[in-house]
Every structure is written in structure tokens, then in C-alpha cells.
Coordinates of C-alpha atoms (C1' of nucleotides) in Angstrom, one line a residue:
Chain A
M1 CA 8.9 26.3 19.7
S2 CA 9.3 29.6 17.8
D3 CA 11.6 32.4 18.7
T4 CA 10.9 34.8 21.4
V5 CA 10.4 38.4 20.7
S6 CA 13.8 39.3 22.0
D7 CA 15.3 36.7 19.6
I8 CA 13.6 38.3 16.7
I9 CA 14.7 41.8 17.8
R10 CA 18.3 40.8 18.0
D11 CA 18.1 38.9 14.7
K12 CA 16.8 41.9 12.8
F13 CA 18.7 44.6 14.8
N14 CA 20.8 45.5 11.8
V15 CA 17.9 46.2 9.5
L16 CA 16.3 48.5 12.0
T17 CA 16.4 52.2 11.6
R18 CA 17.5 54.7 14.2
A19 CA 14.2 55.2 15.8
E20 CA 13.5 51.6 15.8
R21 CA 16.8 50.8 17.5
K22 CA 15.9 53.2 20.3
L23 CA 12.8 51.3 20.7
A24 CA 14.5 48.0 20.6
N25 CA 16.8 49.1 23.4
V26 CA 13.9 50.2 25.5
L27 CA 12.1 46.9 24.9
L28 CA 15.2 44.7 25.7
D29 CA 15.9 46.7 28.8
N30 CA 13.7 45.4 31.6
Y31 CA 12.3 42.8 29.2
P32 CA 9.5 42.0 28.8
V33 CA 7.7 44.2 31.2
S34 CA 8.6 47.4 29.4
G35 CA 6.6 46.2 26.5
M36 CA 3.4 45.9 28.5
T37 CA 2.3 49.5 28.3
S38 CA 0.4 51.3 25.7
I39 CA 2.0 52.2 22.4
T40 CA 1.9 55.9 23.4
R41 CA 3.8 55.5 26.6
L42 CA 6.3 53.2 25.0
A43 CA 6.9 55.7 22.3
E44 CA 7.4 58.4 24.9
L45 CA 9.8 56.2 26.8
A46 CA 11.9 55.6 23.7
E47 CA 11.5 59.2 22.6
V48 CA 10.1 58.3 19.3
S49 CA 6.6 58.6 17.8
P50 CA 3.8 56.1 18.1
P51 CA 3.8 55.3 14.4
S52 CA 7.4 54.2 14.7
V53 CA 6.4 51.6 17.2
V54 CA 3.8 50.2 14.8
R55 CA 6.2 50.1 11.9
M56 CA 8.7 48.2 14.0
A57 CA 6.1 45.7 15.2
Q58 CA 5.2 45.0 11.6
K59 CA 8.8 44.9 10.5
L60 CA 9.4 42.2 13.1
G61 CA 6.7 40.1 11.6
F62 CA 3.7 41.0 13.8
T63 CA 0.4 42.3 12.4
G64 CA 0.6 45.3 14.7
F65 CA 1.5 46.4 18.2
P66 CA -1.2 44.4 20.1
D67 CA 0.0 41.3 18.3
L68 CA 3.5 41.9 19.6
Q69 CA 2.3 42.6 23.0
N70 CA 0.4 39.4 23.1
A71 CA 3.5 37.5 22.2
L72 CA 5.3 39.2 25.1
R73 CA 2.5 38.3 27.5
D74 CA 2.6 34.7 26.5
E75 CA 6.3 34.5 27.0
L76 CA 5.9 36.2 30.4
E77 CA 3.3 33.7 31.4
A78 CA 5.4 30.8 30.5
T79 CA 8.3 32.2 32.5
I80 CA 6.5 33.4 35.5
S81 CA 4.0 30.6 36.1
N82 CA 4.9 28.4 38.8
P83 CA 6.9 25.5 37.3
I84 CA 5.5 23.1 39.8
A85 CA 1.9 24.1 39.0
K86 CA 1.5 24.2 35.3
H87 CA 2.3 22.6 32.0
D88 CA 3.9 19.7 33.7
R89 CA 2.1 16.5 33.0
W90 CA 1.4 14.5 36.1
S91 CA 0.7 11.2 34.5
Q92 CA 3.2 11.0 31.7
Q93 CA 1.4 8.1 30.1
A94 CA -2.0 9.8 29.9
P95 CA -2.8 12.8 27.7
D96 CA -3.1 16.3 29.1
T97 CA -6.8 16.1 28.9
H98 CA -7.1 12.9 30.9
I99 CA -9.1 13.4 34.1
L100 CA -6.0 12.4 36.1
N101 CA -4.0 15.2 34.7
R102 CA -6.8 17.8 34.9
F103 CA -7.5 16.8 38.4
A104 CA -3.9 17.0 39.4
D105 CA -3.6 20.5 38.0
A106 CA -6.7 21.6 39.8
V107 CA -5.6 20.2 43.1
I108 CA -2.1 21.7 42.9
D109 CA -3.6 25.0 42.1
N110 CA -5.9 24.8 45.0
L111 CA -3.1 23.9 47.3
R112 CA -0.9 26.8 46.1
Q113 CA -3.7 29.3 46.5
S114 CA -4.9 28.0 49.8
L115 CA -1.4 28.2 51.2
D116 CA -0.9 31.7 49.7
Q117 CA -3.9 32.9 51.7
L118 CA -3.0 31.3 55.0
P119 CA -0.7 33.2 57.3
P120 CA 1.5 30.6 59.0
E121 CA 1.0 32.4 62.3
D122 CA -2.7 31.5 62.2
F123 CA -1.8 27.9 61.5
D124 CA 0.7 27.9 64.4
R125 CA -1.9 29.5 66.7
V126 CA -4.4 26.8 65.9
S127 CA -2.0 24.0 66.3
A128 CA -1.0 25.5 69.7
L129 CA -4.7 25.6 70.8
L130 CA -5.2 22.0 69.7
A131 CA -2.1 21.0 71.6
D132 CA -3.4 22.6 74.8
R133 CA -4.6 19.5 76.6
K134 CA -6.6 21.5 79.1
R135 CA -9.0 22.4 76.3
A136 CA -11.5 19.7 75.3
V137 CA -11.9 19.5 71.5
Y138 CA -15.2 18.9 69.7
I139 CA -15.3 18.2 66.0
V140 CA -18.3 18.4 63.7
G141 CA -18.9 18.1 60.0
G142 CA -21.7 18.5 57.5
R143 CA -23.2 16.0 55.0
I144 CA -20.1 15.8 52.8
T145 CA -17.5 16.9 55.3
H146 CA -18.4 14.4 57.9
A147 CA -15.7 12.0 56.6
L148 CA -13.1 14.7 57.1
A149 CA -14.3 15.4 60.7
D150 CA -14.1 11.7 61.3
Y151 CA -10.5 11.6 59.9
L152 CA -9.4 14.4 62.1
F153 CA -11.1 12.8 65.1
T154 CA -9.4 9.5 64.5
H155 CA -6.0 11.1 64.4
L156 CA -6.3 13.6 67.2
Q157 CA -7.7 10.9 69.4
V158 CA -4.3 9.2 69.3
L159 CA -2.4 12.4 70.0
R160 CA -4.3 13.4 73.1
E161 CA -7.3 12.9 75.3
N162 CA -10.6 14.7 75.4
I163 CA -11.6 14.6 71.8
T164 CA -15.2 14.3 70.8
L165 CA -16.8 13.7 67.4
L166 CA -20.3 15.1 67.3
P167 CA -22.7 12.8 65.5
A168 CA -24.2 13.6 62.1
N169 CA -27.6 14.1 63.6
S170 CA -28.0 17.7 64.8
N171 CA -30.7 16.8 67.2
I172 CA -28.2 15.7 69.8
W173 CA -25.8 18.6 69.4
P174 CA -27.4 20.6 72.3
H175 CA -26.4 17.8 74.7
H176 CA -22.8 18.2 73.7
V177 CA -23.0 22.0 74.0
L178 CA -24.1 21.5 77.5
N179 CA -20.7 19.9 78.3
M180 CA -18.6 22.6 76.7
K181 CA -16.6 24.7 79.0
P182 CA -15.1 28.2 78.3
G183 CA -11.8 27.8 76.4
D184 CA -12.8 24.5 74.8
L185 CA -12.4 24.1 71.1
L186 CA -15.0 23.4 68.5
V187 CA -13.7 22.5 65.0
I188 CA -16.4 23.0 62.4
F189 CA -16.3 21.9 58.7
D190 CA -18.7 23.9 56.6
I191 CA -18.1 24.0 52.9
R192 CA -20.4 25.3 50.1
R193 CA -24.0 24.4 50.8
Y194 CA -23.5 26.0 54.2
E195 CA -25.7 24.2 56.7
R196 CA -28.0 26.2 58.8
D197 CA -27.7 23.9 61.8
L198 CA -24.0 24.5 62.0
I199 CA -24.6 28.3 62.4
N200 CA -26.9 27.6 65.3
L201 CA -24.4 25.3 66.8
A202 CA -21.6 27.9 66.4
D203 CA -23.7 30.6 68.0
M204 CA -24.6 28.4 71.0
A205 CA -21.0 27.4 71.5
K206 CA -19.8 30.9 71.2
E207 CA -22.1 32.0 73.9
Q208 CA -20.3 29.6 76.2
D209 CA -17.0 31.1 75.3
V210 CA -15.9 28.1 73.2
E211 CA -13.3 29.0 70.6
I212 CA -14.4 28.0 67.1
I213 CA -12.0 26.8 64.4
L214 CA -13.6 26.8 61.0
F215 CA -12.6 25.0 57.9
T216 CA -14.5 26.4 54.9
D217 CA -14.1 27.2 51.2
Q218 CA -12.7 30.3 49.6
W219 CA -16.1 32.0 49.8
G220 CA -16.4 31.5 53.5
S221 CA -19.3 30.0 55.4
P222 CA -21.5 32.3 57.6
V223 CA -20.1 30.5 60.6
G224 CA -17.0 32.6 60.0
K225 CA -18.7 35.4 62.1
A226 CA -18.6 33.3 65.2
A227 CA -15.2 31.7 64.5
S228 CA -12.0 32.8 66.1
H229 CA -9.8 30.9 63.6
R230 CA -10.6 30.3 60.0
F231 CA -9.1 28.2 57.2
N232 CA -10.2 29.3 53.7
I233 CA -9.5 26.5 51.4
K234 CA -9.8 26.5 47.6
I235 CA -11.9 23.6 46.6
E236 CA -12.4 23.8 42.8
A237 CA -12.3 20.6 40.8
P238 CA -13.1 19.5 37.2
S239 CA -16.2 17.7 38.4
A240 CA -19.7 18.3 39.7
W241 CA -18.3 18.2 43.2
D242 CA -15.8 20.1 45.2
S243 CA -12.4 18.7 46.1
S244 CA -11.6 18.0 49.7
V245 CA -8.0 17.1 49.0
V246 CA -6.5 20.4 50.2
T247 CA -8.7 20.3 53.3
L248 CA -7.4 16.9 54.1
F249 CA -3.9 18.2 53.5
M250 CA -4.5 21.0 56.1
L251 CA -5.8 18.4 58.6
E252 CA -2.8 16.2 58.2
A253 CA -0.3 19.2 58.4
L254 CA -2.2 20.4 61.5
T255 CA -2.1 17.0 63.1
A256 CA 1.7 16.8 62.4
A257 CA 2.2 20.2 64.0
V258 CA 0.2 19.2 67.1
E259 CA 2.1 16.0 67.3
T260 CA 5.4 17.9 67.4
R261 CA 4.2 20.2 70.2
I262 CA 3.1 17.4 72.5
W263 CA 5.4 14.6 71.4
G264 CA 6.0 13.4 74.9
V265 CA 2.3 12.7 75.5
T266 CA 1.7 11.4 72.0
K267 CA 4.5 9.0 72.1
S268 CA 3.4 7.3 75.3
R269 CA -0.2 7.2 74.1
M270 CA 0.9 5.5 70.9
K271 CA 2.9 2.9 72.8
Q272 CA -0.1 2.2 75.0
L273 CA -2.3 1.9 71.9
E274 CA 0.1 -0.6 70.3
A275 CA 0.0 -2.7 73.5
L276 CA -3.8 -2.7 73.4
F277 CA -3.9 -3.8 69.8
D278 CA -1.4 -6.6 70.6
R279 CA -3.5 -7.8 73.5
R280 CA -6.6 -7.9 71.3
K281 CA -4.7 -10.0 68.8
L282 CA -3.9 -12.5 71.4
F283 CA -7.3 -12.4 72.8
R284 CA -8.8 -13.6 69.5
Chain B
M1 CA 6.4 48.2 51.6
S2 CA 2.7 48.7 50.8
D3 CA 0.3 45.9 50.0
T4 CA 0.4 44.1 46.8
V5 CA -2.8 43.8 44.7
S6 CA -3.1 40.2 45.7
D7 CA -2.9 41.2 49.3
I8 CA -5.7 43.7 48.8
I9 CA -7.8 41.1 47.0
R10 CA -7.4 38.6 49.7
D11 CA -8.0 41.2 52.4
K12 CA -11.3 42.2 50.9
F13 CA -12.3 38.9 49.5
N14 CA -15.1 38.6 51.9
V15 CA -16.7 41.9 50.9
L16 CA -16.6 41.0 47.2
T17 CA -19.7 39.9 45.4
R18 CA -20.1 36.7 43.3
A19 CA -19.0 38.2 40.0
E20 CA -16.1 40.0 41.8
R21 CA -15.0 36.8 43.3
K22 CA -14.9 35.1 40.0
L23 CA -12.7 37.9 38.8
A24 CA -10.5 37.7 41.9
N25 CA -10.0 34.0 41.3
V26 CA -9.0 34.6 37.7
L27 CA -6.6 37.4 38.8
L28 CA -5.0 35.3 41.5
D29 CA -4.7 32.4 39.2
N30 CA -1.6 32.9 37.2
Y31 CA -0.9 36.1 39.0
P32 CA -0.2 38.8 37.9
V33 CA 0.1 38.1 34.2
S34 CA -3.6 37.3 34.0
G35 CA -4.3 40.9 34.8
M36 CA -2.2 42.3 32.0
T37 CA -4.9 42.1 29.3
S38 CA -7.7 44.5 28.4
I39 CA -10.6 44.8 30.6
T40 CA -12.7 43.2 27.9
R41 CA -10.7 40.0 27.7
L42 CA -10.3 39.8 31.4
A43 CA -14.1 40.0 31.8
E44 CA -14.5 37.3 29.2
L45 CA -12.0 35.1 31.0
A46 CA -13.9 35.4 34.2
E47 CA -17.2 35.2 32.6
V48 CA -18.4 38.5 33.9
S49 CA -19.2 41.8 32.3
P50 CA -16.7 44.6 31.9
P51 CA -18.5 46.9 34.3
S52 CA -17.9 44.3 37.1
V53 CA -14.2 44.6 36.5
V54 CA -14.3 48.4 36.9
R55 CA -16.5 48.1 40.0
M56 CA -14.1 45.7 41.6
A57 CA -11.0 47.8 40.7
Q58 CA -12.7 50.7 42.4
K59 CA -13.8 48.6 45.4
L60 CA -10.2 47.6 45.9
G61 CA -9.2 51.3 46.1
F62 CA -8.0 52.0 42.6
T63 CA -9.4 54.8 40.5
G64 CA -10.2 52.5 37.7
F65 CA -9.0 49.5 35.8
P66 CA -5.9 51.1 34.3
D67 CA -4.8 52.1 37.7
L68 CA -5.0 48.6 39.0
Q69 CA -3.2 47.4 35.9
N70 CA -0.4 49.8 36.5
A71 CA -0.1 48.5 40.1
L72 CA 0.2 45.0 38.7
R73 CA 2.8 46.0 36.2
D74 CA 4.9 47.6 38.8
E75 CA 4.8 44.6 41.0
L76 CA 5.6 42.4 38.1
E77 CA 8.6 44.6 37.3
A78 CA 9.8 44.3 40.9
T79 CA 9.4 40.5 40.9
I80 CA 11.0 40.0 37.5
S81 CA 14.0 42.1 38.3
N82 CA 14.5 40.2 41.5
P83 CA 14.8 36.7 40.2
I84 CA 15.3 35.0 43.5
A85 CA 13.0 32.1 42.7
K86 CA 10.0 33.3 44.6
H87 CA 7.9 30.4 43.6
D88 CA 9.6 27.4 45.0
R89 CA 8.1 27.7 48.4
W90 CA 4.6 26.8 48.9
S91 CA 3.7 29.1 51.7
Q92 CA 5.7 32.2 50.8
Q93 CA 5.3 33.6 54.3
A94 CA 6.6 30.6 56.1
P95 CA 10.2 29.4 56.1
D96 CA 11.2 26.3 54.1
T97 CA 11.3 24.3 57.3
H98 CA 7.8 25.1 58.4
I99 CA 5.7 22.0 58.5
L100 CA 3.3 23.5 55.9
N101 CA 6.1 23.6 53.3
R102 CA 7.6 20.3 54.3
F103 CA 4.2 18.6 54.1
A104 CA 3.4 20.2 50.8
D105 CA 6.7 18.9 49.4
A106 CA 6.0 15.4 50.6
V107 CA 2.4 15.4 49.2
I108 CA 3.5 16.6 45.8
D109 CA 6.2 13.9 45.7
N110 CA 3.6 11.3 46.7
L111 CA 1.3 12.5 44.0
R112 CA 4.0 12.4 41.3
Q113 CA 5.2 9.0 42.2
S114 CA 1.8 7.5 42.6
L115 CA 0.7 8.8 39.2
D116 CA 3.9 7.6 37.6
Q117 CA 3.2 4.1 38.7
L118 CA -0.4 4.1 37.7
P119 CA -1.2 3.1 34.1
P120 CA -4.1 5.3 33.0
E121 CA -5.7 2.3 31.4
D122 CA -6.1 0.7 34.8
F123 CA -7.7 3.8 36.1
D124 CA -10.1 3.9 33.1
R125 CA -10.9 0.2 33.5
V126 CA -11.8 0.7 37.2
S127 CA -13.9 3.8 36.4
A128 CA -15.7 1.7 33.8
L129 CA -16.5 -1.0 36.3
L130 CA -17.8 1.5 38.8
A131 CA -19.9 3.1 36.1
D132 CA -21.5 -0.3 35.3
R133 CA -24.8 0.0 37.1
K134 CA -25.6 -3.7 36.9
R135 CA -22.8 -4.3 39.4
A136 CA -23.5 -3.6 43.1
V137 CA -20.6 -1.8 44.8
Y138 CA -19.5 -2.6 48.4
I139 CA -17.0 -0.4 50.1
V140 CA -14.9 -1.2 53.2
G141 CA -12.1 0.5 55.1
G142 CA -9.9 -0.2 58.0
R143 CA -9.3 1.7 61.2
I144 CA -7.8 4.8 59.7
T145 CA -9.1 4.4 56.2
H146 CA -12.7 4.2 57.3
A147 CA -13.1 7.9 56.7
L148 CA -11.9 7.5 53.1
A149 CA -14.4 4.6 52.5
D150 CA -17.1 6.9 53.9
Y151 CA -16.1 9.7 51.6
L152 CA -16.2 7.5 48.5
F153 CA -19.5 6.0 49.6
T154 CA -21.1 9.5 50.1
H155 CA -20.1 10.5 46.6
L156 CA -20.8 7.3 44.7
Q157 CA -24.1 7.1 46.3
V158 CA -25.2 10.3 44.6
L159 CA -23.8 9.1 41.2
R160 CA -25.7 5.8 41.1
E161 CA -27.7 3.3 43.0
N162 CA -26.6 0.1 44.7
I163 CA -23.7 1.3 46.8
T164 CA -23.1 -0.1 50.2
L165 CA -20.7 0.9 52.9
L166 CA -19.7 -2.0 55.1
P167 CA -19.6 -1.1 58.8
A168 CA -16.4 -0.8 60.8
N169 CA -17.3 -3.9 62.8
S170 CA -16.1 -6.9 61.0
N171 CA -18.5 -9.3 62.7
I172 CA -21.2 -8.2 60.4
W173 CA -19.3 -8.5 57.2
P174 CA -20.4 -12.1 56.4
H175 CA -24.0 -10.9 56.2
H176 CA -23.0 -8.6 53.4
V177 CA -20.9 -11.3 51.7
L178 CA -24.0 -13.3 51.6
N179 CA -25.6 -10.7 49.4
M180 CA -22.8 -10.3 46.9
K181 CA -23.4 -11.6 43.4
P182 CA -20.8 -12.6 40.8
G183 CA -19.6 -9.5 39.0
D184 CA -20.3 -7.2 42.0
L185 CA -17.5 -4.9 43.1
L186 CA -15.8 -4.7 46.5
V187 CA -13.6 -1.7 47.1
I188 CA -11.1 -2.3 49.9
F189 CA -8.9 0.2 51.6
D190 CA -5.9 -1.4 53.3
I191 CA -2.9 0.7 54.1
R192 CA 0.2 -0.1 56.2
R193 CA -0.9 -2.1 59.3
Y194 CA -2.7 -4.4 57.0
E195 CA -5.7 -5.8 58.7
R196 CA -6.2 -9.6 58.9
D197 CA -10.0 -9.3 58.7
L198 CA -9.8 -7.6 55.4
I199 CA -7.9 -10.5 53.9
N200 CA -10.5 -12.9 55.0
L201 CA -13.2 -10.7 53.6
A202 CA -11.4 -10.4 50.3
D203 CA -11.0 -14.2 50.1
M204 CA -14.6 -14.8 50.8
A205 CA -15.7 -12.3 48.3
K206 CA -13.4 -13.6 45.6
E207 CA -14.9 -17.1 46.0
Q208 CA -18.2 -15.6 45.0
D209 CA -16.6 -14.1 41.9
V210 CA -16.7 -10.6 43.2
E211 CA -14.2 -8.2 41.6
I212 CA -12.0 -6.6 44.1
I213 CA -10.6 -3.1 43.8
L214 CA -7.8 -2.4 46.3
F215 CA -6.4 0.9 47.5
T216 CA -3.2 0.3 49.2
D217 CA 0.3 1.8 49.9
Q218 CA 3.4 1.5 47.8
W219 CA 4.3 -1.8 49.5
G220 CA 1.0 -3.5 48.8
S221 CA -1.3 -5.1 51.2
P222 CA -1.6 -8.9 51.0
V223 CA -5.2 -8.4 49.8
G224 CA -3.5 -7.7 46.5
K225 CA -3.5 -11.4 45.7
A226 CA -7.2 -11.5 45.6
A227 CA -7.7 -8.1 43.9
S228 CA -8.3 -7.7 40.2
H229 CA -7.4 -4.0 40.3
R230 CA -4.9 -2.3 42.5
F231 CA -4.0 1.3 43.3
N232 CA -0.6 1.6 44.9
I233 CA -0.3 5.0 46.5
K234 CA 2.7 6.6 48.1
I235 CA 1.8 7.8 51.5
E236 CA 4.9 9.2 53.1
A237 CA 4.6 12.2 55.3
P238 CA 6.8 14.2 57.7
S239 CA 4.8 12.9 60.6
A240 CA 4.2 9.8 62.7
W241 CA 1.4 9.0 60.4
D242 CA 0.9 8.3 56.7
S243 CA -0.7 10.8 54.4
S244 CA -4.1 10.0 52.9
V245 CA -4.1 13.0 50.7
V246 CA -3.1 11.2 47.5
T247 CA -5.6 8.4 48.2
L248 CA -8.3 11.0 48.5
F249 CA -7.1 12.5 45.3
M250 CA -7.5 9.2 43.5
L251 CA -11.0 8.8 44.9
E252 CA -12.1 12.2 43.7
A253 CA -10.6 11.7 40.3
L254 CA -12.3 8.3 40.0
T255 CA -15.6 9.8 41.1
A256 CA -15.2 12.5 38.4
A257 CA -14.5 9.8 35.8
V258 CA -17.5 7.8 36.7
E259 CA -19.6 10.8 36.8
T260 CA -18.6 11.6 33.2
R261 CA -19.4 8.1 32.1
I262 CA -22.9 8.0 33.4
W263 CA -23.7 11.7 33.4
G264 CA -27.3 11.1 32.3
V265 CA -28.1 9.0 35.4
T266 CA -26.1 11.1 37.7
K267 CA -27.7 14.3 36.6
S268 CA -31.2 13.2 37.2
R269 CA -30.2 11.7 40.6
M270 CA -28.7 15.0 41.6
K271 CA -31.8 16.9 40.6
Q272 CA -33.9 14.5 42.6
L273 CA -31.6 14.9 45.5
E274 CA -31.9 18.7 45.3
A275 CA -35.6 18.4 45.3
L276 CA -35.5 16.2 48.4
F277 CA -33.3 18.6 50.2
D278 CA -35.6 21.5 49.4
R279 CA -38.6 19.6 50.7
R280 CA -36.8 18.9 53.9
K281 CA -36.1 22.6 54.3
L282 CA -39.8 23.4 53.9
F283 CA -40.7 20.6 56.2
R284 CA -38.7 22.0 59.1
Chain C
dA1 C1' -44.8 34.2 49.4
dG2 C1' -43.9 39.1 48.8
dG3 C1' -41.2 43.3 49.4
dC4 C1' -36.7 45.1 49.9
dC5 C1' -32.2 45.5 48.7
dT6 C1' -28.1 44.4 46.3
dC7 C1' -25.9 42.8 42.3
dT8 C1' -25.4 42.3 37.4
dG9 C1' -24.8 43.0 32.5
dA10 C1' -26.7 45.4 28.1
dA11 C1' -26.2 49.4 26.0
dA12 C1' -24.8 54.1 25.4
dC13 C1' -21.1 57.0 26.0
dA14 C1' -16.4 58.8 26.8
dA15 C1' -11.7 58.2 26.7
dT16 C1' -7.6 56.0 24.8
dA17 C1' -5.1 53.5 22.0
dT18 C1' -3.7 52.1 17.4
dT19 C1' -3.1 52.7 12.6
dT20 C1' -3.0 55.4 8.4
dT21 C1' -1.9 59.3 5.8
dC22 C1' 1.1 62.6 4.3
dA23 C1' 4.4 66.2 4.2
dA24 C1' 8.7 67.6 6.2
dA25 C1' 13.2 66.2 7.8
dA26 C1' 17.1 63.4 7.5
dT27 C1' 20.1 60.6 5.0
dT28 C1' 22.2 58.7 1.1
dT29 C1' 24.0 58.8 -3.5
dG30 C1' 25.8 60.5 -7.7
Chain D
dC1 C1' 25.7 70.2 -3.4
dA2 C1' 21.2 68.8 -5.1
dA3 C1' 18.1 65.0 -6.3
dA4 C1' 16.4 60.7 -4.9
dT5 C1' 15.3 57.9 -1.2
dT6 C1' 14.4 56.8 3.2
dT7 C1' 12.9 57.8 7.7
dT8 C1' 10.1 60.3 10.8
dG9 C1' 6.4 62.4 13.4
dA10 C1' 2.0 65.5 13.4
dA11 C1' -2.5 64.9 12.7
dA12 C1' -6.5 62.7 11.2
dA13 C1' -9.0 58.4 11.0
dT14 C1' -10.2 54.2 13.0
dA15 C1' -10.6 50.7 16.3
dT16 C1' -10.7 49.4 20.8
dT17 C1' -11.0 50.0 25.5
dG18 C1' -12.9 51.8 29.8
dT19 C1' -16.9 54.0 32.3
dT20 C1' -21.5 55.2 33.4
dT21 C1' -26.3 54.6 33.4
dC22 C1' -30.1 52.0 34.2
dA23 C1' -33.5 48.3 34.1
dG24 C1' -34.1 43.8 35.3
dA25 C1' -32.4 39.5 37.8
dG26 C1' -31.5 37.3 41.9
dG27 C1' -30.8 36.8 46.7
dC28 C1' -32.3 37.7 51.5
dC29 C1' -35.3 38.7 55.1
dT30 C1' -39.5 38.9 57.4

DNA sequence: AGGCCTCTGAAACAATATTTTCAAAATTTG
DNA sequence: CAAATTTTGAAAATATTGTTTCAGAGGCCT
């Protein structure tokens, strides 16, 4: 890799003129942000004239000031950008452009941004709600997200009692709404292609004072209006579809958090479950 | 301290329009360096017009783009001069020990290690098999992995024809084995708690010269003996359960790869699907 | 399906930024 | 100390960026 701008400046410091050295000092001080202004302000800051800036840039080997500034920005980007997120090949054996690496980049980026947006207090509040065994929990997903709803259901069901997975068929939903009591929880998955039926369901549930927990994308499903808790998850992927990886991540983290809160209950349920599985084995 | 630009963006994300959201994503991605260009290049990067950039800047409360850019530069300066690695936590707002951060660490580690172990050629070979439309594809999961099987099924089904999801109930599996022809594919999910029924299914299928693609954990399910292709995925999590996040990642990457291989077919199927959905909407 | 409204980008315009020119100031050299 | 040389900044010229206007596109609602 070629030299950084600061290297070049130090290299050529002794062939710089007085005005140029003033500039060099300003640039190196608070490097490289100080170079991210306009040529005019930089000149003012160094108490020299704008032409001096141009001359120096050219003397350092750039075609002009913007060229130098770009170099600075690129350096900055390389320094700043999250070392975990970028320019780190995931599959060493595959080229950067292989779908595995591109997908990994996208997913990490989704994860980082989704977590950035999520106040941990919200997360904690939702895990507390789900850990409150007095509240029944209903879970529902759409066409694509049904599998996620199913996954959450399977796990929560082990943790505690009173978990219901609503069927894919929306015709039956009103029957379930009938059972919902104030304070119960309804977990809704609604991503992209927001589904009209889900809005109706949310409205009906809300009228019964059910608290709604919504998992949606960065744009936000219209169900958000009725929801008391919302997870906005970035779902971009190098593909014709969206990625559910981060959503699944949230579900697992949430499950783990709930598990911690009610470990006593969960532990005994898991033991019981083990016993039941064992009996089935013998039975066969 | 007052809000950062990224805070403001997230705050107002839901009142932003489509073009503005595109911009917001570009800005938040590689923040804040991505905002240090000219309005023109930023607009190009986000694939919107320069006026949209101005409008967004004003919507966020700045007098114009330069004002926003100054704010970004000031933040950058503050960040840079305070080099306490801000970026090694996933959720900045939560402590290191918060489950969100611990889970993120675990998942990234799983992803790294799983990709390390996976020769990309194997991945490519499997994607080629799944893209071969002459081969029927059968998918089956266990108690926990059923949701993953379901997810793969839903996606592959859009990509191409002849995809079958075996039911959870193993009693019916022999009926499906009856239909399998030599060269067909059987995708099996078998993680931890390896399920005896799945081994029997794999053996039966193998006798019919069905090629088996196995998704399993780092230890490897006994189904591996019958499988011609195997994905060993690291599934550790700070919880009583295993994490399926990386498995889902592999499924999505695989789906994307298959999609690329048979884009012609997939595209027309997706169009047709759109049309069907539209008709259903009218129908209601 | 049609009317309303919001959103968007092309183009014109305005404001800055960058570069060039050139003469004066500073520095060097004999 | 003066002539030659270099360096410098004011001002003009040029290039680019940022803003506004406005007509048409696109979404949403009834």
C-alpha cells in the first residue's frame, strides 16, 4: 500500500516553503479531520492564502486540493470503519466476491446497524414482559416470517407455559382474539410486503388491551401504530430476498434473556421435558 | 450533550420518505465518513437526486447540506480525538456483559469458524445440485430445526419447482421415500440431539441413490455417513440452547447462490407469483 | 378506477470552492 | 546593497457544488 498523506508531508517537509509549512502543521494537527474543510477555511486556519494550499497539494504529488482531500477521506474510512465489519474476508478460501463473503458482509452490517438502533432498555422491557408468566403469549407470522414465528414458539414453549402459535390461515385468528385477555402479549412478525390481515389482527388485539410486540424491518410495518414495543431490523441481503438472520438473532437473544429471568421455572420444565422424551424412547 | 446526526436520523427515520431513507442508510453505513463528500457524490451513492439530499438535511433540522456536514465533521473530530475504541461493542448503549453483546460475540465467532471450515467448492457444488431442476428436492428437519427446514422450503419453492417439505411426523416419511428417484436430493437438518428417525430416513433414501445434503453441528450427526455433502456449523450460544443463526445464514447464502444460477427460471416464477398475489387481492 | 396528495428528479439558478494569473513582497545571492 | 530569484496573496477566471423551482411520477384513499 502506498504512503499516507501524513507520510508524504513529513517526507517532503524540508522542501516546503514557509507558508506551506504552516499548512502542514495545521494538517498534521488533528489529522486527518482538519483537512476535511474547504480550501478557503483551511487557508484561513493556517493563515495563508488559498493558492498556497493548491500549490502545496500539487507539490505533494496530488493533482489539486480535492485529490488530496479524497486521499484523506479514504484513509479516514480505512481507520474508522469497524474492523469487525469490513474488509475482513470471512471465508479465507473464497474470493471477496464469492456469495459467502458478500452475504457475510451484509449480515454483519445488518447486525451492527440493528443493534445500533435498539435501545437495550427496550430489549430488557420486552424480555421482562415475556418472562411474566401471568401474561399469555400469542405469536403470529406472515408468509415468509411464519418460520420465525414457529422458531420462537418452539423455544418459548420450553421456557414457560401459555404460549400459542397462531395458524397461518387468518380466518381463524378471530377465535384466538376471543381468548386474549388484557395484558396478554401478541408477538407479530411483519416484514416488507406488510400484510393487511396482520394490521386488522393488531387492531382487534389492541382493543382488548393486549400488548403488541412487533418485529419488522428498518422501514417499519404499519402495525407499528398499534404496537407498544417494536424491533426494527435491517434485512438487506445481496439477493432477491431479505435476510432473516438478524431477526433470528434477536429472537435467540430474547429467548436467552427470558430464560435468565425465569431460570427456576425453565429448569424444571426442561427436566420434565427430558423425562417425557425418555419415556417416549422406551415406549417405542 | 446534544444528539448526534445519527441519533437524529434514527429518531426521524419513520417520517423520512423513500429517497430519504435510501440516503439515511448510506449515511449510517460507514458513518460518518460517508457524509464527508459533496452533495453530488452522496446523491449518486444513494441513487437519489441532489435535491433530495438538501430536503433531508432540512428535514433533520439543519439549514442545508453544509450545515449537516459540519455537524458530522465535528462529531468525527470528537470521536477521533477520543480513541477509546468505540467500535468493539455491538450495542454501544449496553454494557459488554449485556446479553445482546455476548450473543453477538458468540454468533460472530460461530460464523467465522463455520466459514473457516467450509471449502467454498463444497458450497458451490451443493448450490449446483439444488439448481439442477431435474432433481426433486426433499427437505426435512427435526424438532427444533423444523422451522429452518420450513424456511428453506418457502424460499426454494419460489426459485424452482419440485420442492417438498416432509412433515414433522416421521410416520409418513416412508410414503415420501417411495417417490424419491435416483439423483433426487434430500436436505436433512440434524443438530445436537440427533434424531434416530432421521438416520433411518437417510439410510432408506441412500439405498434409492438419493443424494443427501446434511446440515449439522460441529460434532456431526451420524447421518453424516450417508450424506454426500455436509455443512458443519458451529452453534454455540450463551444460553441453554444452541444458536441457529449461522445455519440460517448458510441457507440464505445458498438460496442466493441457487437464485443466481437459475435466474431465468426464478425471475419468471417470481413474476407469476406476484400476479397470483395481485389476483388474490382483487378477489377478496 | 379516478382524484388527491405527496414525493421525486431535471433543469435553471445561486453560491462557493478551486485554480490561474500576475504583480508585489520577501528572500537569497553576489 | 541591489539584482535575481523565489514566494506570496489579491483578484479574476473557472469549475464545482448547493438550492430552488416546477412538472410529472407514483402512491394512497375512497
